[in-house]
Amino acid sequence: MHLDAQLQTLCERIPGPAEAAAAAARQRLDSLTKPRHSLGQLESLLVRLSASTSVVCPTVNAPAVLLAAADHGVANEGVSAYPQVVTVQMVQNFLIGGAAINALAAEAGARIILVDAGVAGDLPNHPGLLRLGIRRGSGNIAREPAMHPDEARQAMLAGAQLVESAYTQSPGLDMLLLADMGIANTTPTAALTSAYTGAAPAETVGRGTGIDDAMLEQKRRVVTMALQRCGNPDRTTPALTLLSELGGLEIAVLAGATLAAAAQRIPILLDGYITTSAALVAAGLAPSVTTHLFASHRSAEPGHRLALEHLGLTVDAGAGPLLQLDLRLGEGSGAALALPLILSATRLMRNMATFGEAGVSDRDT
């Protein structure tokens, strides 16, 4: 299954780590007035930001939350504690500023780009809502593909174009926070995670919106059905095939956005399980995208750890999640909570004095 030529070109443009900038960042951190490595994971974060941006002392002045909403036909299989109409209702809540992400993004100084990637219900015309019009909701992955490959390509291109537009227009874009909304979207996410990691649905399926034990077992059966329907795919299966068979429209939009941001050396701050599944798809298309991925937190969903490990976003690799709060809200809430921590880290890097500047003796001198 072939990529659109634009997507192929985008994948080919994604750079790997800027090793010289990363080395200079490490050298600067070691010269600051503190014991070496005493800022712990923040130092690894800063070195990775330098590797992503190719800037020794990176700044974040124009962060944005890309919040993609869509519905899923698999909701009809009884896998969510909430009815599908909640997707429409929450989009309306985002528009009036009443959701968690509205409060958290405002506090962190990030604007929200709200996208109707494929909501099944009717939404009002609103200047704060971008509507793609690809289709109303994905197919029921237990019984049919989530979408046609052409629809997957279209959604990915739309996500990429949203990022490119945000980057080129005022106020610009220098950190992309991924966010999602969609009732039942942890089900396609679990299916994608099983395909990419090889883990069984028993390991990748969680309680999502807070389902009970009986519904959890049903959700595992549904993910198993989805995987069996398309021949139990794995990480060698083309990413576009996995996305169109098992994914969702918001996942496709976020995957395309991830590719476009990485191509511009814009760091991508993942939220929870669903946004990480979009990163799995993006990395399946362009492995170098992982240079530009940052994990805001590890959610309460059991499969999230497996997805992060597959992407190399672990503490042992110096790229672990910044927060551990047992979140499972989505909306970009974890990413928005982690953003102030990143802002603080970049200010430390820029504003702390070196031993030489402060006249403080280094232990090695």
Coordinates of C-alpha atoms in Angstrom, one line a residue:
M1 CA 0.0 0.0 0.0
H2 CA 1.7 3.1 -1.2
L3 CA 2.0 6.5 0.4
D4 CA 0.9 9.7 -1.2
A5 CA 3.9 11.4 -2.9
Q6 CA 3.5 14.3 -0.5
L7 CA 3.6 12.1 2.5
Q8 CA 6.6 10.2 1.1
T9 CA 8.5 13.4 0.6
L10 CA 7.6 14.5 4.1
C11 CA 9.0 11.3 5.6
E12 CA 12.2 11.7 3.6
R13 CA 12.7 15.2 5.0
I14 CA 12.6 14.2 8.7
P15 CA 16.1 14.7 10.1
G16 CA 17.8 12.6 12.7
P17 CA 19.4 14.0 15.9
A18 CA 21.6 17.1 15.7
E19 CA 24.6 15.4 17.4
A20 CA 26.7 18.6 17.6
A21 CA 24.0 20.6 19.3
A22 CA 23.3 17.8 21.7
A23 CA 27.0 17.5 22.6
A24 CA 27.2 21.3 23.1
A25 CA 24.1 21.2 25.3
R26 CA 25.6 18.5 27.5
Q27 CA 28.8 20.5 27.8
R28 CA 26.8 23.6 28.8
L29 CA 24.8 21.7 31.4
D30 CA 28.1 20.4 32.9
S31 CA 29.4 23.9 33.1
L32 CA 26.4 25.4 35.0
T33 CA 26.6 26.2 38.7
K34 CA 25.4 22.8 40.0
P35 CA 26.7 19.4 40.6
R36 CA 26.8 17.5 37.3
H37 CA 23.7 15.6 36.5
S38 CA 21.9 17.0 39.6
L39 CA 18.9 18.1 37.5
G40 CA 18.3 14.4 36.7
Q41 CA 15.8 13.7 33.9
L42 CA 15.6 17.4 33.1
E43 CA 19.2 17.3 31.8
S44 CA 18.3 14.3 29.5
L45 CA 15.3 16.3 28.4
L46 CA 17.3 19.3 27.5
V47 CA 19.9 17.3 25.6
R48 CA 17.1 15.7 23.6
L49 CA 15.5 19.0 22.9
S50 CA 18.8 20.2 21.5
A51 CA 19.1 17.1 19.4
S52 CA 15.6 17.7 18.0
T53 CA 15.8 21.4 17.4
S54 CA 19.5 21.7 16.6
V55 CA 19.6 24.6 19.1
V56 CA 22.0 24.4 22.1
C57 CA 19.7 26.4 24.3
P58 CA 16.2 25.8 22.9
T59 CA 13.3 28.1 23.7
V60 CA 9.5 27.4 23.6
N61 CA 7.7 30.6 22.8
A62 CA 4.8 29.4 20.6
P63 CA 3.5 26.0 21.8
A64 CA 0.2 24.8 20.4
V65 CA -2.2 21.9 21.3
L66 CA -3.5 20.1 18.2
L67 CA -6.7 18.6 19.5
A68 CA -8.3 16.2 17.0
A69 CA -11.7 14.7 17.6
A70 CA -13.4 11.8 15.8
D71 CA -15.8 9.0 16.4
H72 CA -15.4 5.2 16.1
G73 CA -17.8 2.6 14.7
V74 CA -16.4 0.2 17.2
A75 CA -18.3 2.1 19.9
N76 CA -21.3 0.0 18.9
E77 CA -19.5 -3.1 20.3
G78 CA -20.0 -2.0 23.9
V79 CA -16.5 -1.0 24.7
S80 CA -17.0 2.3 26.4
A81 CA -18.8 3.5 29.5
Y82 CA -20.1 6.6 27.6
P83 CA -22.3 6.9 24.5
Q84 CA -20.9 8.2 21.3
V85 CA -22.8 11.5 21.5
V86 CA -20.3 12.6 24.2
T87 CA -17.8 13.3 21.5
V88 CA -20.0 16.0 20.0
Q89 CA -20.8 17.3 23.5
M90 CA -17.1 17.5 24.4
V91 CA -16.2 19.3 21.2
Q92 CA -18.9 21.9 22.1
N93 CA -17.4 22.1 25.6
F94 CA -13.9 22.7 24.1
L95 CA -15.5 25.6 22.0
I96 CA -16.9 27.3 25.1
G97 CA -13.7 26.8 27.1
G98 CA -15.1 24.4 29.7
A99 CA -12.9 21.4 29.4
A100 CA -9.8 20.4 31.3
I101 CA -7.6 21.1 28.3
N102 CA -8.9 24.7 28.0
A103 CA -7.9 25.4 31.6
L104 CA -4.5 23.7 31.4
A105 CA -3.5 25.1 28.0
A106 CA -4.4 28.6 29.2
E107 CA -2.3 28.2 32.3
A108 CA 0.6 26.9 30.2
G109 CA 0.4 29.6 27.5
A110 CA -0.5 27.2 24.7
R111 CA -3.1 27.9 22.1
I112 CA -5.5 25.2 21.0
I113 CA -6.1 24.1 17.4
L114 CA -9.4 22.2 17.4
V115 CA -10.1 19.9 14.5
D116 CA -13.2 17.9 13.6
A117 CA -11.3 14.9 12.1
G118 CA -14.4 12.8 11.8
V119 CA -17.1 13.4 14.4
A120 CA -20.2 11.4 13.6
G121 CA -22.7 13.9 15.0
D122 CA -23.7 17.4 13.9
L123 CA -21.5 20.3 15.1
P124 CA -22.2 24.0 14.7
N125 CA -20.2 26.2 12.4
H126 CA -17.7 27.9 14.6
P127 CA -14.5 30.0 13.9
G128 CA -12.6 28.0 16.5
L129 CA -13.4 24.6 14.8
L130 CA -11.6 23.3 11.7
R131 CA -13.7 20.7 9.9
L132 CA -12.0 18.2 7.5
G133 CA -15.1 16.6 6.1
I134 CA -13.4 13.3 5.2
R135 CA -16.1 11.0 6.7
R136 CA -18.3 10.9 9.8
G137 CA -16.6 8.4 12.1
S138 CA -14.5 5.4 11.3
G139 CA -15.7 1.9 10.5
N140 CA -16.2 -0.7 13.2
I141 CA -12.8 -2.3 13.3
A142 CA -14.1 -5.5 14.7
R143 CA -16.0 -6.1 11.4
E144 CA -14.5 -3.8 8.8
P145 CA -11.6 -1.5 8.1
A146 CA -11.5 1.7 10.0
M147 CA -11.3 3.7 6.7
H148 CA -10.3 3.4 3.1
P149 CA -6.5 3.9 2.6
D150 CA -7.3 7.0 0.6
E151 CA -9.2 8.4 3.6
A152 CA -6.2 7.6 5.8
R153 CA -3.9 9.4 3.4
Q154 CA -6.2 12.4 3.3
A155 CA -6.5 12.6 7.1
M156 CA -2.7 12.4 7.4
L157 CA -2.1 15.1 4.8
A158 CA -4.7 17.3 6.6
G159 CA -2.8 16.9 9.9
A160 CA 0.5 17.7 8.1
Q161 CA -1.0 20.8 6.5
L162 CA -2.4 22.1 9.8
V163 CA 1.1 22.0 11.3
E164 CA 2.7 23.6 8.3
S165 CA 0.1 26.4 8.4
A166 CA 0.6 26.9 12.1
Y167 CA 4.4 27.0 11.6
T168 CA 4.4 29.6 8.8
Q169 CA 1.7 31.9 10.2
S170 CA 2.0 34.2 13.3
P171 CA 2.6 33.4 16.1
G172 CA 4.5 30.4 14.7
L173 CA 4.9 27.0 16.2
D174 CA 7.9 25.7 18.2
M175 CA 6.4 22.8 20.2
L176 CA 3.4 20.7 19.2
L177 CA 1.3 19.1 21.9
L178 CA -0.8 16.2 20.6
A179 CA -4.4 15.8 21.9
D180 CA -7.4 13.7 21.2
M181 CA -11.1 13.3 21.8
G182 CA -13.2 10.3 20.7
I183 CA -15.5 7.9 22.5
A184 CA -14.1 4.3 22.2
N185 CA -10.7 5.5 20.8
T186 CA -8.7 3.4 23.3
T187 CA -10.0 0.4 21.4
P188 CA -8.3 1.1 18.1
T189 CA -5.3 2.4 20.0
A190 CA -5.0 -1.0 21.8
A191 CA -5.3 -2.8 18.5
L192 CA -2.5 -0.7 16.9
T193 CA -0.3 -1.2 20.0
S194 CA -0.8 -5.0 19.8
A195 CA 0.1 -5.0 16.2
Y196 CA 3.3 -2.9 16.7
T197 CA 4.5 -4.4 19.9
G198 CA 3.3 -8.0 19.5
A199 CA 1.6 -7.9 22.9
A200 CA -1.7 -9.7 23.3
P201 CA -4.9 -7.7 23.8
A202 CA -4.9 -8.8 27.5
E203 CA -1.8 -6.5 27.8
T204 CA -2.8 -3.6 25.6
V205 CA -6.5 -3.2 26.5
G206 CA -7.3 -1.1 29.6
R207 CA -10.4 0.4 31.2
G208 CA -10.4 3.6 29.2
T209 CA -13.3 5.7 30.5
G210 CA -13.7 3.5 33.6
I211 CA -15.4 0.4 32.3
D212 CA -16.3 -2.6 34.6
D213 CA -14.8 -6.1 34.4
A214 CA -17.4 -7.5 32.1
M215 CA -16.9 -4.6 29.6
L216 CA -13.2 -5.0 29.9
E217 CA -13.4 -8.6 28.8
Q218 CA -15.7 -7.6 25.9
K219 CA -13.2 -4.9 24.9
R220 CA -10.4 -7.5 24.8
R221 CA -12.6 -9.8 22.6
V222 CA -13.3 -6.9 20.3
V223 CA -9.6 -6.0 19.8
T224 CA -8.9 -9.7 19.2
M225 CA -11.6 -9.8 16.6
A226 CA -10.2 -6.7 14.9
L227 CA -6.7 -8.2 14.7
Q228 CA -7.9 -11.5 13.4
R229 CA -10.1 -9.8 10.8
C230 CA -7.1 -8.4 9.1
G231 CA -4.8 -11.4 9.5
N232 CA -3.1 -10.6 12.8
P233 CA -0.8 -7.9 11.4
D234 CA 2.5 -7.0 13.1
R235 CA 5.2 -4.3 12.9
T236 CA 6.3 -5.5 9.5
T237 CA 2.9 -4.7 8.1
P238 CA 2.9 -1.3 6.2
A239 CA 2.0 1.5 8.6
L240 CA -0.7 2.8 6.2
T241 CA -2.3 -0.6 6.2
L242 CA -2.3 -0.7 10.0
L243 CA -3.8 2.8 10.2
S244 CA -6.6 2.2 7.7
E245 CA -7.5 -1.3 9.1
L246 CA -7.2 -0.5 12.8
G247 CA -6.9 3.2 13.4
G248 CA -9.1 6.2 13.6
L249 CA -9.4 9.5 11.8
E250 CA -8.0 11.5 14.8
I251 CA -5.1 9.1 15.0
A252 CA -4.4 9.6 11.3
V253 CA -4.5 13.4 11.6
L254 CA -2.2 13.3 14.6
A255 CA 0.2 10.9 12.8
G256 CA 0.4 13.3 9.8
A257 CA 0.9 16.2 12.1
T258 CA 3.8 14.4 13.8
L259 CA 5.5 13.8 10.5
A260 CA 5.2 17.5 9.6
A261 CA 6.4 18.8 12.9
A262 CA 9.4 16.4 12.9
A263 CA 10.3 17.5 9.4
Q264 CA 10.6 21.1 10.7
R265 CA 12.5 20.1 13.8
I266 CA 9.6 21.0 16.0
P267 CA 9.5 18.8 19.2
I268 CA 6.3 16.8 19.6
L269 CA 4.9 16.4 23.1
L270 CA 2.8 13.3 23.3
D271 CA -0.2 13.1 25.7
G272 CA -1.4 9.7 26.6
Y273 CA -2.2 6.4 24.9
I274 CA -4.1 7.6 21.9
T275 CA -1.6 10.2 20.8
T276 CA 1.2 7.6 21.4
S277 CA -0.5 5.3 18.9
A278 CA -0.4 8.1 16.4
A279 CA 3.3 8.3 17.0
L280 CA 3.6 4.5 16.5
V281 CA 2.1 5.0 13.0
A282 CA 4.4 8.0 12.3
A283 CA 7.5 6.1 13.4
G284 CA 6.4 3.2 11.3
L285 CA 6.5 5.4 8.3
A286 CA 9.7 7.4 9.3
P287 CA 11.8 5.9 12.1
S288 CA 13.8 9.1 12.5
V289 CA 10.6 10.7 13.9
T290 CA 11.5 9.3 17.3
T291 CA 14.2 11.9 17.7
H292 CA 11.5 14.5 18.0
L293 CA 9.1 12.7 20.3
F294 CA 8.7 13.6 24.0
A295 CA 6.5 11.7 26.4
S296 CA 4.7 14.0 28.8
H297 CA 3.5 11.2 31.1
R298 CA 2.7 7.5 31.3
S299 CA -1.0 7.0 31.6
A300 CA -3.0 4.5 33.6
E301 CA -3.7 2.5 30.5
P302 CA -1.5 -0.7 30.6
G303 CA -0.7 -0.6 26.9
H304 CA 0.8 2.9 27.1
R305 CA 4.0 1.6 28.7
L306 CA 4.4 -0.9 25.9
A307 CA 3.8 1.7 23.2
L308 CA 6.3 4.1 24.8
E309 CA 8.9 1.3 25.1
H310 CA 8.5 0.5 21.4
L311 CA 9.3 4.1 20.6
G312 CA 12.3 4.1 22.9
L313 CA 10.7 6.7 25.2
T314 CA 12.0 5.2 28.5
V315 CA 14.0 6.4 31.5
D316 CA 16.8 4.0 30.6
A317 CA 17.1 5.6 27.2
G318 CA 17.1 9.1 28.8
A319 CA 13.7 9.8 27.3
G320 CA 11.2 8.7 29.9
P321 CA 7.8 10.2 30.6
L322 CA 8.1 13.5 32.5
L323 CA 5.1 12.8 34.8
Q324 CA 3.6 9.8 36.5
L325 CA 0.1 10.8 37.6
D326 CA -2.1 7.8 36.5
L327 CA -3.9 10.1 34.1
R328 CA -6.4 8.7 31.6
L329 CA -8.4 11.7 30.5
G330 CA -6.9 12.5 27.1
E331 CA -7.6 15.9 25.6
G332 CA -3.9 16.7 25.8
S333 CA -4.2 17.2 29.6
G334 CA -1.0 15.4 30.4
A335 CA 0.9 17.3 27.7
A336 CA -0.4 20.6 29.0
L337 CA 0.6 19.7 32.5
A338 CA 4.1 18.8 31.4
L339 CA 4.6 21.9 29.3
P340 CA 5.4 24.2 32.3
L341 CA 8.1 21.8 33.4
I342 CA 9.7 21.9 30.0
L343 CA 9.5 25.7 30.0
S344 CA 11.2 25.8 33.4
A345 CA 13.9 23.4 32.1
T346 CA 14.7 25.6 29.1
R347 CA 14.9 28.7 31.3
L348 CA 17.4 26.9 33.5
M349 CA 19.5 26.1 30.5
R350 CA 19.5 29.7 29.3
N351 CA 19.6 31.7 32.5
M352 CA 21.8 29.8 34.9
A353 CA 25.4 31.1 35.2
T354 CA 28.4 28.9 34.4
F355 CA 31.1 28.3 37.1
G356 CA 33.3 30.7 35.3
E357 CA 30.7 33.4 35.0
A358 CA 29.7 33.2 38.6
G359 CA 33.2 32.8 40.0
V360 CA 32.3 29.5 41.6
S361 CA 34.8 26.7 41.9
D362 CA 34.0 23.6 40.0
R363 CA 35.0 20.4 41.8
D364 CA 37.2 19.4 38.8
T365 CA 39.2 22.6 38.9

